[in-house]
Tab-separated table of C-alpha atoms in Angstrom:
chain	number	residue	atom	x	y	z
A	1	MET	CA	4.580	-2.749	3.704
A	2	THR	CA	2.304	-6.046	4.029
A	3	LEU	CA	1.132	-7.880	0.971
A	4	PHE	CA	-2.392	-7.571	2.461
A	5	LYS	CA	-1.519	-3.448	2.299
A	6	ASN	CA	-0.409	-3.836	-0.967
A	7	MET	CA	-3.017	-5.216	-2.235
A	8	LEU	CA	-5.495	-2.765	-0.869
A	9	ARG	CA	-3.398	-0.069	-2.473
A	10	HIS	CA	-3.532	-1.962	-5.874
A	11	ARG	CA	-7.073	-2.883	-6.221
A	12	PHE	CA	-8.754	0.232	-5.077
A	13	SER	CA	-5.792	2.693	-6.903
A	14	GLN	CA	-8.593	4.435	-8.905
A	15	GLU	CA	-11.234	4.860	-6.273
A	16	LEU	CA	-8.722	6.455	-4.287
A	17	MET	CA	-7.354	8.607	-6.963
A	18	ASN	CA	-10.562	10.065	-7.839
A	19	ILE	CA	-10.678	11.082	-4.170
A	20	ALA	CA	-7.828	12.779	-3.995
A	21	THR	CA	-8.429	14.489	-7.319
A	22	HIS	CA	-11.535	15.859	-5.987
A	23	PRO	CA	-12.009	19.182	-6.189
A	24	PHE	CA	-12.713	19.792	-2.800
A	25	ASN	CA	-9.445	17.590	-1.789
A	26	GLN	CA	-7.392	19.887	-3.884
A	27	GLU	CA	-8.760	23.286	-3.169
A	28	MET	CA	-8.288	22.230	0.639
A	29	ARG	CA	-4.905	21.519	-0.055
A	30	LEU	CA	-4.132	24.424	-1.776
A	31	GLY	CA	-6.470	26.533	1.204
A	32	ILE	CA	-9.087	27.781	-1.223
A	33	LEU	CA	-11.798	25.871	-0.563
A	34	LYS	CA	-14.520	27.899	0.643
A	35	GLN	CA	-14.711	27.699	4.284
A	36	GLU	CA	-19.039	27.245	4.384
A	37	LYS	CA	-18.159	24.055	2.236
A	38	PHE	CA	-15.848	22.594	4.718
A	39	LEU	CA	-17.970	23.500	8.194
A	40	TYR	CA	-20.872	22.025	5.877
A	41	PHE	CA	-18.793	18.399	5.263
A	42	LEU	CA	-17.589	19.139	9.232
A	43	ASP	CA	-21.219	19.703	10.663
A	44	GLN	CA	-22.675	16.843	8.869
A	45	ASP	CA	-19.209	14.722	9.812
A	46	ALA	CA	-19.807	14.968	13.565
A	47	ASN	CA	-23.288	15.430	13.723
A	48	TYR	CA	-24.570	12.805	11.792
A	49	TYR	CA	-22.106	10.253	10.336
A	50	LEU	CA	-19.462	9.786	13.341
A	51	PRO	CA	-22.183	8.906	16.018
A	52	ARG	CA	-23.574	6.039	13.313
A	53	PHE	CA	-19.893	5.223	12.647
A	54	GLY	CA	-19.701	4.498	15.999
A	55	GLN	CA	-23.021	2.591	16.356
A	56	THR	CA	-21.592	0.471	13.895
A	57	LEU	CA	-18.197	-0.420	15.625
A	58	GLN	CA	-19.973	-1.429	18.946
A	59	THR	CA	-22.245	-3.640	16.793
A	60	ILE	CA	-18.941	-5.330	15.261
A	61	SER	CA	-17.790	-5.589	18.448
A	62	LYS	CA	-20.835	-7.221	20.031
A	63	ARG	CA	-21.050	-9.451	17.356
A	64	PHE	CA	-17.381	-10.649	17.890
A	65	THR	CA	-17.734	-11.609	21.296
A	66	GLU	CA	-21.241	-13.893	20.076
A	67	MET	CA	-18.427	-15.577	17.765
A	68	GLY	CA	-15.821	-15.905	20.633
A	69	GLN	CA	-13.246	-13.645	19.506
A	70	PRO	CA	-12.777	-11.741	22.578
A	71	ILE	CA	-9.265	-9.992	20.459
A	72	LEU	CA	-11.853	-8.746	18.085
A	73	ALA	CA	-14.511	-7.572	20.121
A	74	ASP	CA	-11.877	-5.775	22.354
A	75	LYS	CA	-10.365	-4.250	19.717
A	76	PHE	CA	-13.388	-2.830	18.161
A	77	LEU	CA	-15.209	-1.516	21.564
A	78	LEU	CA	-11.620	0.348	21.519
A	79	LEU	CA	-12.260	1.877	18.237
A	80	PHE	CA	-15.526	2.754	19.596
A	81	GLU	CA	-13.791	4.549	22.091
A	82	ILE	CA	-11.147	6.846	19.931
A	83	ASN	CA	-13.939	7.526	17.386
A	84	ASN	CA	-16.090	8.926	20.265
A	85	GLN	CA	-12.749	10.945	21.072
A	86	TYR	CA	-12.307	11.489	17.901
A	87	THR	CA	-16.014	13.310	17.770
A	88	GLN	CA	-15.483	15.354	20.378
A	89	SER	CA	-12.080	17.472	18.950
A	90	ILE	CA	-14.227	18.331	15.818
A	91	TYR	CA	-16.229	20.052	17.916
A	92	ASP	CA	-13.579	21.684	20.534
A	93	TYR	CA	-11.526	22.704	17.316
A	94	TYR	CA	-14.075	23.882	15.183
A	95	PRO	CA	-17.174	26.516	15.111
A	96	ILE	CA	-19.709	23.963	14.728
A	97	SER	CA	-22.949	23.379	16.673
A	98	LYS	CA	-23.635	19.792	18.465
A	99	THR	CA	-27.147	18.696	17.420
A	100	PRO	CA	-28.591	15.757	18.319
A	101	PRO	CA	-29.449	13.191	15.198
A	102	LYS	CA	-32.097	13.756	13.030
A	103	LEU	CA	-33.109	10.350	11.901
A	104	ALA	CA	-35.107	10.419	8.590
A	105	PRO	CA	-38.075	8.232	8.684
A	106	SER	CA	-38.113	8.185	4.462
A	107	PHE	CA	-36.058	9.871	1.997
A	108	PHE	CA	-38.649	12.294	1.311
A	109	GLN	CA	-38.101	14.360	4.732
A	110	PRO	CA	-36.851	17.451	3.944
A	111	ILE	CA	-34.042	17.856	6.569
A	112	PRO	CA	-31.621	15.485	5.906
A	113	SER	CA	-28.386	17.015	3.233
A	114	CYS	CA	-26.728	14.656	0.863
A	115	LEU	CA	-24.595	13.333	3.259
A	116	THR	CA	-26.559	12.660	6.034
A	117	PHE	CA	-28.846	10.535	3.650
A	118	ALA	CA	-25.939	8.854	2.622
A	119	PHE	CA	-24.703	8.118	6.334
A	120	GLU	CA	-27.757	6.624	7.216
A	121	GLN	CA	-28.128	4.401	4.235
A	122	TYR	CA	-24.811	3.384	4.802
A	123	ALA	CA	-25.281	3.102	8.558
A	124	ASN	CA	-28.665	1.347	8.502
A	125	HIS	CA	-27.073	-1.649	5.876
A	126	LEU	CA	-24.369	-1.725	8.365
A	127	LEU	CA	-26.543	-2.418	11.733
A	128	ARG	CA	-28.865	-4.830	9.918
A	129	PRO	CA	-27.834	-8.852	10.402
A	130	GLY	CA	-25.626	-9.749	8.019
A	131	SER	CA	-21.893	-10.580	7.662
A	132	VAL	CA	-19.669	-9.385	10.271
A	133	ALA	CA	-16.780	-9.471	7.712
A	134	GLU	CA	-18.345	-7.553	5.575
A	135	LYS	CA	-19.164	-5.161	7.639
A	136	VAL	CA	-15.640	-4.850	9.150
A	137	ALA	CA	-14.821	-4.395	5.816
A	138	ARG	CA	-17.088	-1.606	5.124
A	139	VAL	CA	-15.747	0.483	8.232
A	140	THR	CA	-12.119	-0.323	7.384
A	141	ALA	CA	-12.380	1.387	3.981
A	142	CYS	CA	-13.292	4.495	5.889
A	143	ILE	CA	-10.358	4.504	7.693
A	144	TRP	CA	-8.075	3.572	4.851
A	145	LEU	CA	-9.009	6.111	2.769
A	146	TYR	CA	-8.169	8.745	5.068
A	147	ASP	CA	-4.603	7.569	5.993
A	148	GLN	CA	-4.178	7.264	2.284
A	149	LEU	CA	-5.487	11.059	1.757
A	150	GLY	CA	-2.958	11.877	3.925
A	151	ASN	CA	-0.312	10.393	1.616
A	152	LYS	CA	-1.842	12.006	-1.643
A	153	LEU	CA	-2.438	15.633	0.096
A	154	SER	CA	1.297	16.410	1.317
A	155	VAL	CA	1.116	19.020	4.152
A	156	PHE	CA	4.867	19.680	2.959
A	157	GLU	CA	3.180	21.831	0.065
A	158	CYS	CA	0.814	23.504	2.126
A	159	THR	CA	1.460	27.100	2.811
A	160	PRO	CA	1.876	28.114	6.273
A	161	ASP	CA	-1.129	30.168	6.161
A	162	ASN	CA	-3.640	27.619	4.378
A	163	PRO	CA	-6.592	26.977	7.046
A	164	TYR	CA	-6.451	24.074	6.439
A	165	LYS	CA	-3.567	23.071	7.485
A	166	PRO	CA	-3.963	21.070	10.633
A	167	TRP	CA	-7.007	19.057	9.148
A	168	LEU	CA	-4.559	17.640	6.804
A	169	GLU	CA	-2.097	16.970	9.664
A	170	GLY	CA	-4.523	15.189	11.404
A	171	TYR	CA	-4.782	12.774	8.676
A	172	LYS	CA	-1.077	11.340	9.666
A	173	ALA	CA	-1.163	11.984	13.062
A	174	PRO	CA	0.351	9.444	15.400
A	175	GLN	CA	-2.861	8.645	16.927
A	176	SER	CA	-4.449	8.927	13.188
A	177	ILE	CA	-1.811	5.817	11.769
A	178	THR	CA	-2.014	4.192	15.266
A	179	THR	CA	-6.029	3.700	14.337
A	180	THR	CA	-5.701	2.887	10.923
A	181	GLU	CA	-3.089	0.378	11.999
A	182	HIS	CA	-6.217	-1.401	14.613
A	183	PHE	CA	-8.645	-1.411	11.712
A	184	ILE	CA	-6.152	-2.804	8.669
A	185	SER	CA	-4.480	-5.744	11.239
A	186	ALA	CA	-8.473	-6.108	12.150
A	187	PHE	CA	-9.699	-6.426	8.376
A	188	GLU	CA	-6.682	-8.349	7.561
A	189	SER	CA	-7.216	-10.705	9.983
A	190	VAL	CA	-10.554	-11.212	8.944
A	191	TYR	CA	-9.804	-11.682	5.328
A	192	ASN	CA	-7.259	-14.224	5.885
A	193	THR	CA	-9.586	-16.586	7.865
A	194	GLU	CA	-12.010	-16.846	5.197
A	195	ARG	CA	-11.349	-19.707	3.215
A	196	ASN	CA	-14.261	-19.343	0.819
A	197	SER	CA	-13.286	-17.516	-1.956
A	198	VAL	CA	-16.255	-16.012	-3.237
A	199	LYS	CA	-17.083	-14.621	0.464
A	200	LYS	CA	-13.478	-13.003	0.267
A	201	GLU	CA	-14.052	-11.309	-3.201
A	202	ARG	CA	-17.724	-10.154	-1.397
A	203	MET	CA	-15.328	-8.115	1.534
A	204	LEU	CA	-13.579	-6.520	-0.734
A	205	LEU	CA	-17.197	-5.434	-3.210
A	206	GLU	CA	-18.058	-3.822	0.289
A	207	PHE	CA	-14.909	-2.198	0.718
A	208	LYS	CA	-14.953	-0.409	-2.229
A	209	LYS	CA	-18.790	0.437	-2.044
A	210	SER	CA	-17.852	2.467	1.086
A	211	LEU	CA	-15.002	4.410	-1.387
A	212	ASP	CA	-17.683	5.330	-3.144
A	213	ILE	CA	-20.062	6.329	-1.004
A	214	GLU	CA	-17.192	8.352	0.025
A	215	LEU	CA	-16.670	9.621	-2.946
A	216	SER	CA	-20.102	10.856	-3.057
A	217	VAL	CA	-20.077	12.715	-0.172
A	218	PHE	CA	-17.417	14.402	-1.445
A	219	ASP	CA	-19.211	15.220	-4.363
A	220	GLY	CA	-22.024	16.529	-1.967
A	221	ALA	CA	-20.338	18.842	-0.032
A	222	TYR	CA	-18.452	21.104	-2.633
A	223	VAL	CA	-21.926	21.671	-3.763
A	224	GLN	CA	-23.847	21.568	-0.899
A	225	GLU	CA	-25.785	19.360	-2.306
A	226	SER	CA	-29.655	18.202	-1.189
A	227	VAL	CA	-30.878	14.896	-0.452
A	228	ALA	CA	-33.337	14.861	-3.161
A	229	GLN	CA	-30.319	14.671	-5.909
A	230	PHE	CA	-28.162	12.146	-3.995
A	231	GLN	CA	-31.175	9.116	-4.036
A	232	LYS	CA	-29.396	7.842	-7.102
A	233	VAL	CA	-26.130	7.066	-5.562
A	234	LEU	CA	-27.448	4.158	-3.390
């Protein structure tokens, strides 16, 4: 394990522990999570979050092209394609319907769930002009988290009849591991290239912000919270 990976694990150990021990994840590990909560999570993930996550990857790729860094531009374009394939796999495997993303023009539009609200605010932040390094930190945090959850929520502890075992196994599938490595290597490259310590710290703060949002996402999925209750998070 590289020094950079060790730094991330040490710096964000508490955030990771908070998410890994969340009732949503612990009940999923034990196979006792209510199915409607899991499908609610997937529906919001596939129909709202992942399409916007893909848009962000495209934006990052374009920015690196403009900056004359074709290797990183191509890497994020590849990750965009992988994201699309992953999204389609959710529709193929789970009983959720594909619906067009709903854009929320205000905090008070009644249609988004708490997850949708968080994801849209998250995406709006990432798509605005600003530091591409901070955008890389944010998207990497999301992928890094699920890789680490794969270590914490060991599938070997699952009973054979656990309905969530295939989902948990996906966290450590070869494709997932490879994708995580792509993200981490890109983030490490951007982080190590930056010489300004203040800007480096901003990258890590953006990384943490993504983890904080992810924790709130699990909060929302577990109680199927409304958007009005969720505004305090952001």
